[in-house]
Amino acid sequence: MQTRPNLRRQGMSDQSLHCLWCGSSDSEALFPFSDIFGDSWLLHRCRQCECRFLDPIPDAIQLSRAYGQDYYGEGEKKFEGIFEKVISGFRKRRAAKVSRIAGRKGRILDLGCGNGEFLLHIAQKGDFELHGIELDGNSARRTAQHSEISLQVKPLAKGDYPENHFGVITLFHVFEHLANPAETIGIISNILEKDGILVMSFPNIASLQAKWFKGNWLHLDPPRHLFFLPPKAFEKQMKQFGFEVKRRHWSSFEQNPFGFQQSLLNTISPKREILFECMKGNKDYLKDVSKFRLFIHRAFFYCSFPVFVVCDAIGSLFHSNASVLYVLQKSGEPQNISTS
Ligand SMILES: [Zn+2]
C-alpha cells in the first residue's frame, strides 16, 4: 500500500492536530478504539471538510509493524487457500469491468498494485501498457516477478511520470492509506490525460456499518487507514481537482458482507479481527485464541454469509454500504484548491 509515516507524533496536544485532508485544526474527537497491536487511537472529525482522521498519526515503528509480513502474507499469496482464490476471482471481475470502462486499451497505473494480479488480468482483456506502484514488501516482490508490469517501489511523487501520461489510474482500497492524500490526488490529476478515467474504491465512513459498529468496524483497520472522506465530501473535493463523477457502485461482495460479519464478531470477542487474521494465517496473533472460538467464528462466517450478501444488496438501494467504488473522469484542470 501507498503510505508513509507523517511527522505528527503520539503524545502531542490537540493544538497540533491537523486534518489529514485539508490541514484545518478545527476538529472534534468522535470515539476511541484499539488496533490489533494493542495501541489506542481517536477518530477525529474535521469541521471544515468532514474528513475523519486518525489521532495520532502512527509513527514509523507502528506503520512498519502494521505493514509487516502478517499484512502482506508470508508465502506466495496474501491469504490462505480458498480465500485467496475467492479474492483472485474478485480481481478478475474488477479487471473486466475496468477494461470495459477504458475501452479495452491504454496505459494504466494501479496504485497499491499488491501482487500485480489485477494488472495481469486486465492485460488479458485488452491492449494495455501496465504500470504498478507498491511499497517494498512481499507484495512488491511478487509483482516484480512479472516483467510485463513496470513497477515503482516507492510512493507516488511529483515528477515520477510525465504529465497527461495515463489513460486509466486505479486505487482499490488504497486512498485511505495515503499519508498526503490531497497532494497525491493532485499528482494523479496531473499525470492522467484529459478525459482519462480514475477508478477509486474506499470504505464508506457514512455507512450504516460505520455508524453502528464505531470502533469495532472492520474497515477502520487501525493504524493503516489514516483518514476517511464521506462520499458527499469526497465528490465535492474531487470536483475541485477537475474530476467529474461518472458512476458510483455501492454493492461489493468482496468488502461489505465480510465487513458486517467481522465487525459483529469484534463486538463480542476479546480481541478484534480474529477471523480476518485467521484468513491471512496470522498464527502469532491467534496463539491465545482457543480452537473452539476459531471454529465458532469460521462457522458463523460460512453459515451467515448469504444473509449479509442480501444486506449488502438492500444497503446499495440506500447508498449506505460499507464501501464505495467511484468511476471519475478528468474533465478539467484542478481549480485553486481550497479544501475547506
Ligand atoms: Zn479537513
PDB file of C-alpha atoms and ligand atoms in Angstrom, residues 19 21-24 46 48-51, ligand 1:
ATOM      1  CA  CYS A  19      -6.911  17.363   9.321  1.00  0.00           C
ATOM      2  CA  TRP A  21      -7.044  16.123   4.028  1.00  0.00           C
ATOM      3  CA  CYS A  22      -7.363  19.922   4.355  1.00  0.00           C
ATOM      4  CA  GLY A  23      -4.925  20.777   7.153  1.00  0.00           C
ATOM      5  CA  SER A  24      -7.502  22.565   9.310  1.00  0.00           C
ATOM      6  CA  CYS A  46     -12.736  17.884  10.655  1.00  0.00           C
ATOM      7  CA  GLN A  48     -14.095  22.217   7.678  1.00  0.00           C
ATOM      8  CA  CYS A  49     -14.169  19.318   5.203  1.00  0.00           C
ATOM      9  CA  GLU A  50     -15.918  16.453   7.114  1.00  0.00           C
ATOM     10  CA  CYS A  51     -12.828  14.246   6.847  1.00  0.00           C
TER      11      CYS A  51
HETATM   12 ZN    ZN B   1     -10.409  18.883   6.814  1.00  0.00          ZN
END
